[in-house]
Amino acid sequence: MNDNLHQLRCIGCGERIPGADAQPDFRCAHCGELFEVEYPGWGQRRGNDRPNPGALKWLWRERRCSAESIDHSGVWRFRELLPILDSFGNAVTLSEGNTPLYPLLRVSKALGIDQLYAKHQGMNPTGSFKDTGMTAAMSVAKERGFEWVACASTGNTSASMAAYAARAGLRSLVLIPEGKIAWGKLSQAMDYGAVTCQLKADFDGCLSLLTQIVKEAPIYLLNSVNPYRLEGQKTPAFEIAEAFDWNVPDHLIVPGGNLGNSSALGKGFRELHELGLVARMPRISVIQAAGANPLVRSIAENHGSSLEPVEAHTRATAIRIGNPASWRKAARVIQETGGWCLDVTEAEIAIAKAEIGAEGLGCEPASAVTLAGLKKLCAQGKISSSETVVLVLTGHTLKDADYTIDFHRGTLLKDEEKAGLEATIEGLQRNAQVVEATAAAVLATLKGRAG
Ligand code: F0G
C-alpha cells in the first residue's frame, strides 16, 4: 500500500496507523472506534503532495474524453484525492460513478424550490451507490492479496460486492437477514456468484457475526466500517461540486442506514473545502425511516454524543438498521454543516417514492426518504425557495419492484398508516388493468386520464 500518501486515523482516540496495520474488523485496538483515511501531505501547505486545485479541475474534466478505462470511472477519475493504492493498475472498476444529476421539475414546483436536483446513484453498474465505495475497497483487497471478501448487507452492498469480487477474480461471502431483503438484490448476489448465507438475524446481527468471522479467517471485510469504502463513496461529492462549476449546492439530503454514505459525502465536501477546491460545505441532512431512527433519537436526546440501538422496522429494507456503525462520523457531518436529522413515516416514504417515479426517474424506497424529509424541512420553514437542494437517490427503482407493485395495487400500507393521506395516495396509484384485447377497450381506459 502507498503508506507514504495515506494513513488511518481513529475518530475516537486520534491514534494514527499505517493502512496495512488495521485489524480485520477495522476497529481501533485502543478505543474500539472506526478509522478514517487521512492524507498527511495535504496538510503541509507547500508540501509536494498537496494537490493544486486549478490543475486538478482541468485534469478531471480532460479525463472524461480519455481512452484509458480507469478514466471512465467516476471514482478513479478523481484519483489524486484517493491515493490509496500502490498502483492504480490494481483498480477493479466497472465504470462506476459519473451518475446523472436530474432536475426534479414537478416536485420543485410543488414545493416552491427553484433549484431541486436528484443525484441518482441508482444509475451505477449494480444499481446503487455502493459501487463507488466497492471499487475502492475491492481494489485494496486485491492489491493486498486477499482471496476472500465478505459483507453483511441489507442487499445492495452484497450485490455490489459480489459483482466487483467477480471482476477481481476473488471469492465473496454474503450474510443477509433472511426474508428481509428485496429479491432484486438477492438475485444479483446469486448471479455474480457469491456464497450467500441467509441468517435468522437482522442486519445488525449479521454484521456482528461477520466481525467475529473475519477475526478467525483471512477474509477481507467490505462493509462501510472499512474506511476505503468511504474513500470511493466520497467521490459523488466531487461530481456534484463539478456539476455546479465548483459552487456547492446549499443543501444535500441523504438517507441514513448504517450511516457510511452520509459520512463519506461529508468527508468528500470537507476535503474539497480544505484543499481550496470549493469555498464552503453544503448543509448535509440525514433522513431515516421512523421505525429505524437511532441517529434521529441520538441527536434529539443527547446532541449525538451517544447512540442507543433500536429494533428496526421499515419496509424500506435497505435502511432497516438499528445499530449503525458509522453514527459518530455522520453526527459530526450533520453538526459541522448545520444539517438536520429527521425521520419520516412509511406512508411518507411511499408517497415520495411514487412522486419520484412520476418524474420519470424512480428509486428504491430507502432513497425516497430524502424527498419525504425535504417536504418536512420545507413545512418547518427550514429551506427557502432560493436554495439549491440536491437529493441523493441511492438505489434504482428495479431493486425492489415488489414494493412498487404493492403500492400501486393498494396493498402496501395498512389503513392506520394511510390515515389522512388516502387522497394523496390514491392520486398517485397507477395500478395495471386487465383490459379486453380490442382497440375500443384500450382507448376507453384513456377516458378521464388527460393530463
Ligand atoms: N439507500 C440504499 C438504497 C441502501 O442500500 C443503503 C444501505 C442506504 C440508503 C443507507 O446508506 O448505510 O451508508 O447509511 N444499504 C446497506 C446495504 C446497509 O447493506 O446494502 P448507509
Short mmCIF file of C-alpha atoms and ligand atoms in Angstrom, two decimals:
data_model
loop_
_atom_site.label_atom_id
_atom_site.label_comp_id
_atom_site.label_asym_id
_atom_site.label_seq_id
_atom_site.Cartn_x
_atom_site.Cartn_y
_atom_site.Cartn_z
CA MET A 1 0.00 0.00 0.00
CA ASN A 2 1.05 3.55 -0.57
CA ASP A 3 1.50 4.40 3.09
CA ASN A 4 3.59 7.45 2.17
CA LEU A 5 0.43 9.09 0.95
CA HIS A 6 -2.23 7.80 3.30
CA GLN A 7 -2.68 6.63 6.87
CA LEU A 8 -5.63 5.71 9.06
CA ARG A 9 -6.74 7.95 11.93
CA CYS A 10 -9.03 6.70 14.68
CA ILE A 11 -12.03 9.03 15.02
CA GLY A 12 -12.23 8.19 18.74
CA CYS A 13 -8.74 8.50 20.25
CA GLY A 14 -6.89 10.01 17.27
CA GLU A 15 -4.39 7.10 17.02
CA ARG A 16 -2.71 7.02 13.59
CA ILE A 17 -1.65 3.75 11.96
CA PRO A 18 -0.35 2.66 8.54
CA GLY A 19 -3.15 1.37 6.33
CA ALA A 20 -1.80 -2.19 6.33
CA ASP A 21 -1.86 -2.36 10.16
CA ALA A 22 -5.64 -2.17 10.55
CA GLN A 23 -7.29 -5.04 12.44
CA PRO A 24 -9.60 -7.28 10.39
CA ASP A 25 -12.72 -5.58 11.84
CA PHE A 26 -11.31 -2.07 11.20
CA ARG A 27 -11.80 -1.09 14.84
CA CYS A 28 -9.14 0.77 16.82
CA ALA A 29 -7.14 -1.58 19.07
CA HIS A 30 -7.20 1.06 21.83
CA CYS A 31 -10.70 2.51 21.91
CA GLY A 32 -12.76 0.33 19.52
CA GLU A 33 -13.81 3.26 17.30
CA LEU A 34 -13.61 3.40 13.50
CA PHE A 35 -10.81 4.81 11.36
CA GLU A 36 -10.85 7.29 8.53
CA VAL A 37 -8.31 7.64 5.77
CA GLU A 38 -6.08 10.68 6.09
CA TYR A 39 -3.52 12.14 3.65
CA PRO A 40 -0.78 13.81 5.69
CA GLY A 41 0.81 15.53 2.66
CA TRP A 42 -2.29 17.66 2.14
CA GLY A 43 -1.84 19.37 5.49
CA GLN A 44 1.50 20.86 4.57
CA ARG A 45 0.51 23.91 2.53
CA ARG A 46 3.59 23.86 0.40
CA GLY A 47 4.11 20.08 0.60
CA ASN A 48 4.82 18.27 -2.65
CA ASP A 49 1.81 16.02 -2.13
CA ARG A 50 -0.68 18.83 -1.78
CA PRO A 51 -2.93 18.85 -4.82
CA ASN A 52 -3.23 22.03 -6.89
CA PRO A 53 -6.94 22.96 -7.27
CA GLY A 54 -6.83 24.57 -10.70
CA ALA A 55 -4.75 21.80 -12.24
CA LEU A 56 -6.99 19.13 -10.74
CA LYS A 57 -10.23 20.62 -12.05
CA TRP A 58 -8.72 20.76 -15.53
CA LEU A 59 -7.30 17.21 -15.33
CA TRP A 60 -10.56 15.67 -14.08
CA ARG A 61 -12.51 17.27 -16.91
CA GLU A 62 -9.95 16.14 -19.50
CA ARG A 63 -10.22 12.55 -18.30
CA ARG A 64 -13.84 12.46 -19.44
CA CYS A 65 -12.50 12.26 -23.01
CA SER A 66 -9.67 9.86 -22.20
CA ALA A 67 -9.27 6.45 -23.82
CA GLU A 68 -8.00 4.85 -20.55
CA SER A 69 -10.57 2.59 -18.87
CA ILE A 70 -9.64 3.86 -15.38
CA ASP A 71 -10.57 7.37 -16.51
CA HIS A 72 -14.09 6.19 -17.38
CA SER A 73 -14.68 5.59 -13.69
CA GLY A 74 -16.31 8.49 -11.85
CA VAL A 75 -14.34 7.36 -8.82
CA TRP A 76 -10.83 6.91 -10.25
CA ARG A 77 -11.20 9.99 -12.44
CA PHE A 78 -10.60 11.80 -9.14
CA ARG A 79 -7.76 9.50 -8.07
CA GLU A 80 -5.49 12.33 -6.87
CA LEU A 81 -7.92 12.68 -3.94
CA LEU A 82 -7.91 8.97 -3.12
CA PRO A 83 -4.30 7.83 -3.37
CA ILE A 84 -4.95 4.58 -1.52
CA LEU A 85 -3.35 2.10 -3.96
CA ASP A 86 0.30 1.34 -4.65
CA SER A 87 -0.61 1.08 -8.29
CA PHE A 88 -3.77 2.36 -9.93
CA GLY A 89 -3.31 -0.58 -12.28
CA ASN A 90 -4.84 -2.63 -9.45
CA ALA A 91 -8.12 -0.69 -9.63
CA VAL A 92 -11.12 -3.01 -10.05
CA THR A 93 -13.64 -0.95 -11.97
CA LEU A 94 -16.99 -1.39 -13.69
CA SER A 95 -17.09 2.23 -14.91
CA GLU A 96 -18.96 3.28 -11.80
CA GLY A 97 -19.87 6.86 -10.91
CA ASN A 98 -20.42 9.74 -13.35
CA THR A 99 -24.09 9.40 -12.41
CA PRO A 100 -26.71 11.87 -13.62
CA LEU A 101 -27.88 14.93 -11.73
CA TYR A 102 -31.50 15.37 -12.74
CA PRO A 103 -33.64 18.46 -12.11
CA LEU A 104 -36.85 17.42 -10.28
CA LEU A 105 -39.28 19.52 -12.25
CA ARG A 106 -42.70 18.72 -10.80
CA VAL A 107 -41.65 18.31 -7.22
CA SER A 108 -39.68 21.56 -7.24
CA LYS A 109 -42.76 23.39 -8.49
CA ALA A 110 -44.98 21.79 -5.86
CA LEU A 111 -42.55 22.68 -3.07
CA GLY A 112 -41.67 26.13 -4.40
CA ILE A 113 -37.95 25.39 -4.60
CA ASP A 114 -36.40 26.74 -7.78
CA GLN A 115 -33.30 24.56 -7.88
CA LEU A 116 -34.04 21.00 -6.83
CA TYR A 117 -31.98 18.09 -8.17
CA ALA A 118 -31.63 14.36 -7.71
CA LYS A 119 -28.13 12.87 -7.84
CA HIS A 120 -29.14 9.40 -8.98
CA GLN A 121 -26.65 6.94 -7.54
CA GLY A 122 -29.01 4.13 -8.59
CA MET A 123 -27.59 4.63 -12.09
CA ASN A 124 -24.39 2.82 -11.09
CA PRO A 125 -23.43 -0.57 -12.61
CA THR A 126 -25.18 -2.69 -9.96
CA GLY A 127 -27.94 -0.15 -9.36
CA SER A 128 -26.81 1.51 -6.15
CA PHE A 129 -24.34 4.00 -4.66
CA LYS A 130 -22.40 1.09 -3.15
CA ASP A 131 -20.42 0.67 -6.38
CA THR A 132 -18.44 3.87 -5.82
CA GLY A 133 -17.21 2.55 -2.48
CA MET A 134 -16.81 -1.02 -3.63
CA THR A 135 -14.43 -0.20 -6.47
CA ALA A 136 -12.12 1.48 -3.95
CA ALA A 137 -12.17 -1.15 -1.21
CA MET A 138 -12.17 -4.12 -3.60
CA SER A 139 -9.06 -2.70 -5.26
CA VAL A 140 -7.37 -2.59 -1.85
CA ALA A 141 -8.43 -6.20 -1.18
CA LYS A 142 -6.96 -7.28 -4.49
CA GLU A 143 -3.73 -5.33 -4.00
CA ARG A 144 -3.27 -6.87 -0.55
CA GLY A 145 -3.64 -10.37 -1.96
CA PHE A 146 -6.90 -11.48 -0.30
CA GLU A 147 -8.71 -14.43 -1.85
CA TRP A 148 -11.98 -13.97 0.02
CA VAL A 149 -14.04 -10.85 0.71
CA ALA A 150 -17.26 -10.60 2.74
CA CYS A 151 -20.03 -8.29 3.85
CA ALA A 152 -23.22 -8.23 5.88
CA SER A 153 -25.91 -6.49 3.93
CA THR A 154 -29.47 -5.31 3.53
CA GLY A 155 -28.95 -6.20 -0.13
CA ASN A 156 -27.15 -3.50 -2.09
CA THR A 157 -23.71 -3.90 -0.56
CA SER A 158 -23.88 -7.63 -1.24
CA ALA A 159 -24.95 -7.11 -4.86
CA SER A 160 -22.14 -4.66 -5.40
CA MET A 161 -19.52 -6.68 -3.56
CA ALA A 162 -20.40 -9.86 -5.46
CA ALA A 163 -20.05 -8.07 -8.80
CA TYR A 164 -16.73 -6.41 -8.03
CA ALA A 165 -15.33 -9.61 -6.48
CA ALA A 166 -16.23 -11.47 -9.66
CA ARG A 167 -14.43 -8.82 -11.74
CA ALA A 168 -11.39 -9.01 -9.45
CA GLY A 169 -11.32 -12.82 -9.55
CA LEU A 170 -11.95 -13.05 -5.78
CA ARG A 171 -14.49 -15.19 -3.89
CA SER A 172 -17.21 -13.46 -1.91
CA LEU A 173 -19.29 -14.32 1.16
CA VAL A 174 -22.59 -12.55 1.83
CA LEU A 175 -24.53 -12.56 5.12
CA ILE A 176 -28.08 -11.25 4.82
CA PRO A 177 -31.13 -11.21 7.08
CA GLU A 178 -33.47 -13.98 5.91
CA GLY A 179 -36.66 -12.71 4.29
CA LYS A 180 -35.77 -9.06 4.82
CA ILE A 181 -34.05 -8.12 1.59
CA ALA A 182 -35.56 -7.28 -1.77
CA TRP A 183 -35.46 -10.09 -4.36
CA GLY A 184 -33.74 -7.99 -7.00
CA LYS A 185 -30.75 -7.58 -4.72
CA LEU A 186 -30.62 -11.21 -3.64
CA SER A 187 -30.76 -12.31 -7.27
CA GLN A 188 -27.76 -10.12 -8.07
CA ALA A 189 -25.58 -11.73 -5.38
CA MET A 190 -26.51 -15.15 -6.81
CA ASP A 191 -25.92 -14.08 -10.39
CA TYR A 192 -22.46 -12.70 -9.62
CA GLY A 193 -21.50 -15.90 -7.85
CA ALA A 194 -21.35 -15.03 -4.15
CA VAL A 195 -21.69 -17.61 -1.40
CA THR A 196 -24.91 -16.24 0.07
CA CYS A 197 -25.99 -17.10 3.62
CA GLN A 198 -29.46 -16.03 4.72
CA LEU A 199 -29.36 -15.83 8.51
CA LYS A 200 -32.10 -15.78 11.09
CA ALA A 201 -30.80 -12.42 12.28
CA ASP A 202 -31.27 -8.77 11.38
CA PHE A 203 -28.61 -6.69 9.58
CA ASP A 204 -27.01 -5.71 12.87
CA GLY A 205 -26.78 -9.38 13.89
CA CYS A 206 -25.26 -10.30 10.50
CA LEU A 207 -22.60 -7.60 10.83
CA SER A 208 -21.66 -8.55 14.35
CA LEU A 209 -21.32 -12.22 13.35
CA LEU A 210 -19.18 -11.28 10.36
CA THR A 211 -16.94 -9.22 12.63
CA GLN A 212 -16.20 -12.44 14.53
CA ILE A 213 -15.66 -14.43 11.35
CA VAL A 214 -13.07 -12.07 9.85
CA LYS A 215 -11.04 -12.33 13.05
CA GLU A 216 -10.87 -16.09 12.60
CA ALA A 217 -10.22 -16.39 8.86
CA PRO A 218 -8.29 -14.35 6.26
CA ILE A 219 -11.38 -12.74 4.78
CA TYR A 220 -11.40 -9.05 3.89
CA LEU A 221 -14.35 -7.14 5.38
CA LEU A 222 -16.11 -4.90 2.87
CA ASN A 223 -18.79 -3.24 4.97
CA SER A 224 -18.57 0.52 5.31
CA VAL A 225 -16.60 0.13 8.56
CA ASN A 226 -13.80 -0.42 6.03
CA PRO A 227 -12.52 3.15 5.60
CA TYR A 228 -11.52 2.57 1.96
CA ARG A 229 -15.21 2.10 1.10
CA LEU A 230 -15.85 5.65 2.21
CA GLU A 231 -12.98 6.95 0.07
CA GLY A 232 -14.87 5.78 -3.01
CA GLN A 233 -18.20 6.93 -1.67
CA LYS A 234 -16.92 10.47 -1.15
CA THR A 235 -16.47 10.98 -4.91
CA PRO A 236 -20.14 11.83 -5.70
CA ALA A 237 -19.42 14.98 -3.68
CA PHE A 238 -16.74 15.81 -6.25
CA GLU A 239 -19.14 15.13 -9.11
CA ILE A 240 -21.80 17.33 -7.55
CA ALA A 241 -19.34 20.18 -6.98
CA GLU A 242 -18.06 19.81 -10.54
CA ALA A 243 -21.61 19.84 -11.92
CA PHE A 244 -22.23 23.19 -10.20
CA ASP A 245 -18.92 24.51 -11.57
CA TRP A 246 -17.33 24.16 -8.13
CA ASN A 247 -20.05 26.14 -6.35
CA VAL A 248 -21.56 23.65 -3.94
CA PRO A 249 -25.35 23.42 -3.54
CA ASP A 250 -26.84 24.90 -0.37
CA HIS A 251 -28.24 21.66 0.91
CA LEU A 252 -27.65 17.95 0.37
CA ILE A 253 -30.16 15.42 1.69
CA VAL A 254 -29.06 11.81 2.21
CA PRO A 255 -30.82 8.67 3.51
CA GLY A 256 -29.38 7.20 6.70
CA GLY A 257 -28.96 3.47 7.41
CA ASN A 258 -25.57 2.27 8.58
CA LEU A 259 -24.54 5.92 8.08
CA GLY A 260 -21.48 5.30 5.92
CA ASN A 261 -22.78 7.27 2.95
CA SER A 262 -23.56 10.50 4.76
CA SER A 263 -20.16 10.23 6.46
CA ALA A 264 -18.42 9.70 3.12
CA LEU A 265 -20.18 12.56 1.33
CA GLY A 266 -19.38 14.85 4.26
CA LYS A 267 -15.72 13.81 4.05
CA GLY A 268 -15.72 14.50 0.31
CA PHE A 269 -17.04 18.04 0.69
CA ARG A 270 -14.80 18.66 3.72
CA GLU A 271 -11.72 17.70 1.71
CA LEU A 272 -12.74 19.85 -1.26
CA HIS A 273 -13.14 22.75 1.13
CA GLU A 274 -9.86 22.13 2.94
CA LEU A 275 -7.98 21.85 -0.35
CA GLY A 276 -9.46 25.09 -1.65
CA LEU A 277 -11.47 23.50 -4.46
CA VAL A 278 -14.76 24.92 -3.12
CA ALA A 279 -15.47 27.91 -0.89
CA ARG A 280 -17.75 26.19 1.62
CA MET A 281 -19.52 22.96 2.51
CA PRO A 282 -23.22 22.37 1.82
CA ARG A 283 -25.59 21.76 4.69
CA ILE A 284 -25.94 17.97 4.90
CA SER A 285 -29.13 16.48 6.37
CA VAL A 286 -29.73 12.80 7.06
CA ILE A 287 -33.19 11.24 6.89
CA GLN A 288 -34.12 7.92 8.50
CA ALA A 289 -37.28 5.82 8.50
CA ALA A 290 -39.32 6.40 11.65
CA GLY A 291 -39.05 2.72 12.53
CA ALA A 292 -35.26 2.71 12.18
CA ASN A 293 -34.23 6.10 13.56
CA PRO A 294 -31.44 5.65 16.11
CA LEU A 295 -29.48 8.70 14.90
CA VAL A 296 -32.57 10.93 14.98
CA ARG A 297 -33.07 9.93 18.61
CA SER A 298 -29.42 10.32 19.48
CA ILE A 299 -29.25 13.86 18.10
CA ALA A 300 -32.57 14.87 19.71
CA GLU A 301 -31.75 13.33 23.07
CA ASN A 302 -28.04 13.98 23.56
CA HIS A 303 -26.77 16.02 20.57
CA GLY A 304 -25.19 12.91 19.07
CA SER A 305 -22.86 12.14 21.96
CA SER A 306 -24.12 8.57 22.39
CA LEU A 307 -26.42 6.24 20.47
CA GLU A 308 -28.92 3.75 21.81
CA PRO A 309 -29.57 0.94 19.29
CA VAL A 310 -33.23 0.35 18.34
CA GLU A 311 -35.05 -2.69 16.96
CA ALA A 312 -35.53 -1.60 13.37
CA HIS A 313 -38.76 -1.95 11.37
CA THR A 314 -39.40 -0.43 7.97
CA ARG A 315 -40.45 -1.60 4.51
CA ALA A 316 -37.52 0.42 3.19
CA THR A 317 -35.44 -2.68 3.87
CA ALA A 318 -32.14 -1.10 2.72
CA ILE A 319 -32.17 1.13 5.81
CA ARG A 320 -33.65 -1.35 8.26
CA ILE A 321 -30.72 -0.86 10.64
CA GLY A 322 -30.95 -0.27 14.38
CA ASN A 323 -27.30 -0.06 15.39
CA PRO A 324 -25.49 1.97 12.71
CA ALA A 325 -21.72 1.53 12.67
CA SER A 326 -20.76 4.98 11.36
CA TRP A 327 -23.09 7.05 13.53
CA ARG A 328 -20.32 9.16 15.07
CA LYS A 329 -18.96 10.14 11.68
CA ALA A 330 -22.46 11.03 10.42
CA ALA A 331 -23.33 13.01 13.55
CA ARG A 332 -20.15 15.04 13.02
CA VAL A 333 -21.09 15.78 9.40
CA ILE A 334 -24.58 16.96 10.37
CA GLN A 335 -23.19 19.15 13.13
CA GLU A 336 -20.31 20.70 11.22
CA THR A 337 -22.52 21.58 8.24
CA GLY A 338 -25.57 22.76 10.22
CA GLY A 339 -27.74 19.99 8.77
CA TRP A 340 -30.75 18.28 10.30
CA CYS A 341 -31.61 14.71 11.12
CA LEU A 342 -35.26 13.74 10.76
CA ASP A 343 -37.40 10.68 10.37
CA VAL A 344 -40.33 10.01 8.06
CA THR A 345 -43.22 7.56 8.20
CA GLU A 346 -43.91 4.57 5.98
CA ALA A 347 -46.71 6.45 4.19
CA GLU A 348 -44.50 9.50 3.64
CA ILE A 349 -41.80 7.26 2.12
CA ALA A 350 -44.29 5.53 -0.18
CA ILE A 351 -45.76 8.84 -1.40
CA ALA A 352 -42.33 10.36 -2.02
CA LYS A 353 -41.24 7.26 -3.91
CA ALA A 354 -44.30 7.45 -6.17
CA GLU A 355 -43.64 11.14 -6.80
CA ILE A 356 -40.04 10.43 -7.82
CA GLY A 357 -41.40 7.69 -10.07
CA ALA A 358 -43.84 10.15 -11.64
CA GLU A 359 -40.84 12.34 -12.57
CA GLY A 360 -39.67 9.51 -14.83
CA LEU A 361 -36.76 8.70 -12.53
CA GLY A 362 -37.87 6.21 -9.91
CA CYS A 363 -35.79 5.00 -6.99
CA GLU A 364 -35.93 2.40 -4.28
CA PRO A 365 -37.87 3.09 -1.07
CA ALA A 366 -34.81 3.94 1.04
CA SER A 367 -33.85 6.67 -1.44
CA ALA A 368 -37.30 8.26 -1.25
CA VAL A 369 -36.81 9.23 2.40
CA THR A 370 -34.81 12.18 1.00
CA LEU A 371 -37.85 13.73 -0.67
CA ALA A 372 -40.11 12.90 2.28
CA GLY A 373 -37.55 14.60 4.54
CA LEU A 374 -37.28 17.62 2.25
CA LYS A 375 -41.04 18.10 2.43
CA LYS A 376 -40.86 18.10 6.21
CA LEU A 377 -37.99 20.59 6.22
CA CYS A 378 -39.97 22.87 3.87
CA ALA A 379 -43.05 22.60 6.08
CA GLN A 380 -40.91 23.56 9.08
CA GLY A 381 -39.65 26.63 7.19
CA LYS A 382 -36.07 25.35 7.23
CA ILE A 383 -35.49 25.64 3.49
CA SER A 384 -36.06 28.79 1.46
CA SER A 385 -37.21 28.86 -2.15
CA SER A 386 -33.93 30.34 -3.36
CA GLU A 387 -31.78 27.47 -2.02
CA THR A 388 -30.21 24.86 -4.29
CA VAL A 389 -31.07 21.43 -2.94
CA VAL A 390 -29.73 18.04 -4.02
CA LEU A 391 -31.40 14.77 -3.01
CA VAL A 392 -29.11 11.74 -3.10
CA LEU A 393 -31.10 8.86 -4.61
CA THR A 394 -29.18 5.78 -3.54
CA GLY A 395 -30.81 2.88 -5.38
CA HIS A 396 -32.55 2.03 -8.65
CA THR A 397 -36.32 1.55 -8.77
CA LEU A 398 -35.97 -2.03 -10.10
CA LYS A 399 -34.17 -3.12 -6.93
CA ASP A 400 -37.47 -3.54 -5.10
CA ALA A 401 -40.21 -4.00 -7.68
CA ASP A 402 -42.49 -5.77 -5.15
CA TYR A 403 -42.72 -2.60 -3.07
CA THR A 404 -43.70 -0.53 -6.11
CA ILE A 405 -46.31 -3.00 -7.29
CA ASP A 406 -47.80 -3.32 -3.81
CA PHE A 407 -48.06 0.47 -3.60
CA HIS A 408 -49.86 0.81 -6.92
CA ARG A 409 -52.16 -2.12 -6.13
CA GLY A 410 -53.03 -0.54 -2.81
CA THR A 411 -51.74 -3.45 -0.72
CA LEU A 412 -48.58 -1.84 0.66
CA LEU A 413 -49.83 0.25 3.56
CA LYS A 414 -52.23 -0.52 6.40
CA ASP A 415 -55.26 1.73 6.91
CA GLU A 416 -53.80 3.26 10.05
CA GLU A 417 -50.57 4.11 8.20
CA LYS A 418 -52.53 5.87 5.45
CA ALA A 419 -54.76 7.87 7.81
CA GLY A 420 -55.23 11.41 6.49
CA LEU A 421 -53.20 10.67 3.34
CA GLU A 422 -55.69 8.46 1.49
CA ALA A 423 -56.47 11.02 -1.22
CA THR A 424 -52.80 11.75 -1.93
CA ILE A 425 -52.02 8.05 -2.14
CA GLU A 426 -54.98 7.30 -4.43
CA GLY A 427 -53.95 10.17 -6.68
CA LEU A 428 -50.55 8.57 -7.19
CA GLN A 429 -51.63 4.95 -7.68
CA ARG A 430 -51.39 3.62 -11.24
CA ASN A 431 -52.41 0.02 -10.97
CA ALA A 432 -52.18 -2.13 -14.10
CA GLN A 433 -55.60 -3.01 -15.50
CA VAL A 434 -56.85 -6.17 -17.16
CA VAL A 435 -58.39 -4.99 -20.43
CA GLU A 436 -60.10 -6.78 -23.30
CA ALA A 437 -57.80 -7.07 -26.35
CA THR A 438 -59.68 -4.58 -28.56
CA ALA A 439 -58.79 -1.04 -29.63
CA ALA A 440 -62.07 0.25 -28.23
CA ALA A 441 -61.47 -1.26 -24.81
CA VAL A 442 -57.89 0.09 -24.64
CA LEU A 443 -58.99 3.56 -25.79
CA ALA A 444 -61.78 3.53 -23.22
CA THR A 445 -59.18 3.24 -20.46
CA LEU A 446 -57.78 6.64 -21.55
CA LYS A 447 -61.07 8.44 -20.85
CA GLY A 448 -60.72 10.83 -17.98
CA ARG A 449 -56.92 10.40 -17.94
CA ALA A 450 -55.99 13.59 -19.81
CA GLY A 451 -53.07 15.46 -18.19
N1 F0G B 1 -30.07 3.63 0.46
C1 F0G B 1 -29.88 2.39 -0.01
C2 F0G B 1 -30.53 2.02 -1.29
C3 F0G B 1 -29.06 1.48 0.71
O1 F0G B 1 -28.86 0.25 0.22
C4 F0G B 1 -28.49 1.88 1.94
C5 F0G B 1 -27.67 0.97 2.71
C6 F0G B 1 -28.73 3.20 2.36
C7 F0G B 1 -29.52 4.03 1.61
C8 F0G B 1 -28.14 3.72 3.60
O2 F0G B 1 -26.78 4.02 3.43
O3 F0G B 1 -25.93 2.57 5.25
O4 F0G B 1 -24.48 4.26 4.15
O5 F0G B 1 -26.34 4.98 5.65
N2 F0G B 1 -27.51 -0.25 2.43
C9 F0G B 1 -26.55 -1.13 3.09
C10 F0G B 1 -26.51 -2.48 2.39
C11 F0G B 1 -26.62 -1.17 4.54
O6 F0G B 1 -26.15 -3.48 3.03
O7 F0G B 1 -26.78 -2.54 1.21
P1 F0G B 1 -25.81 3.96 4.70
#
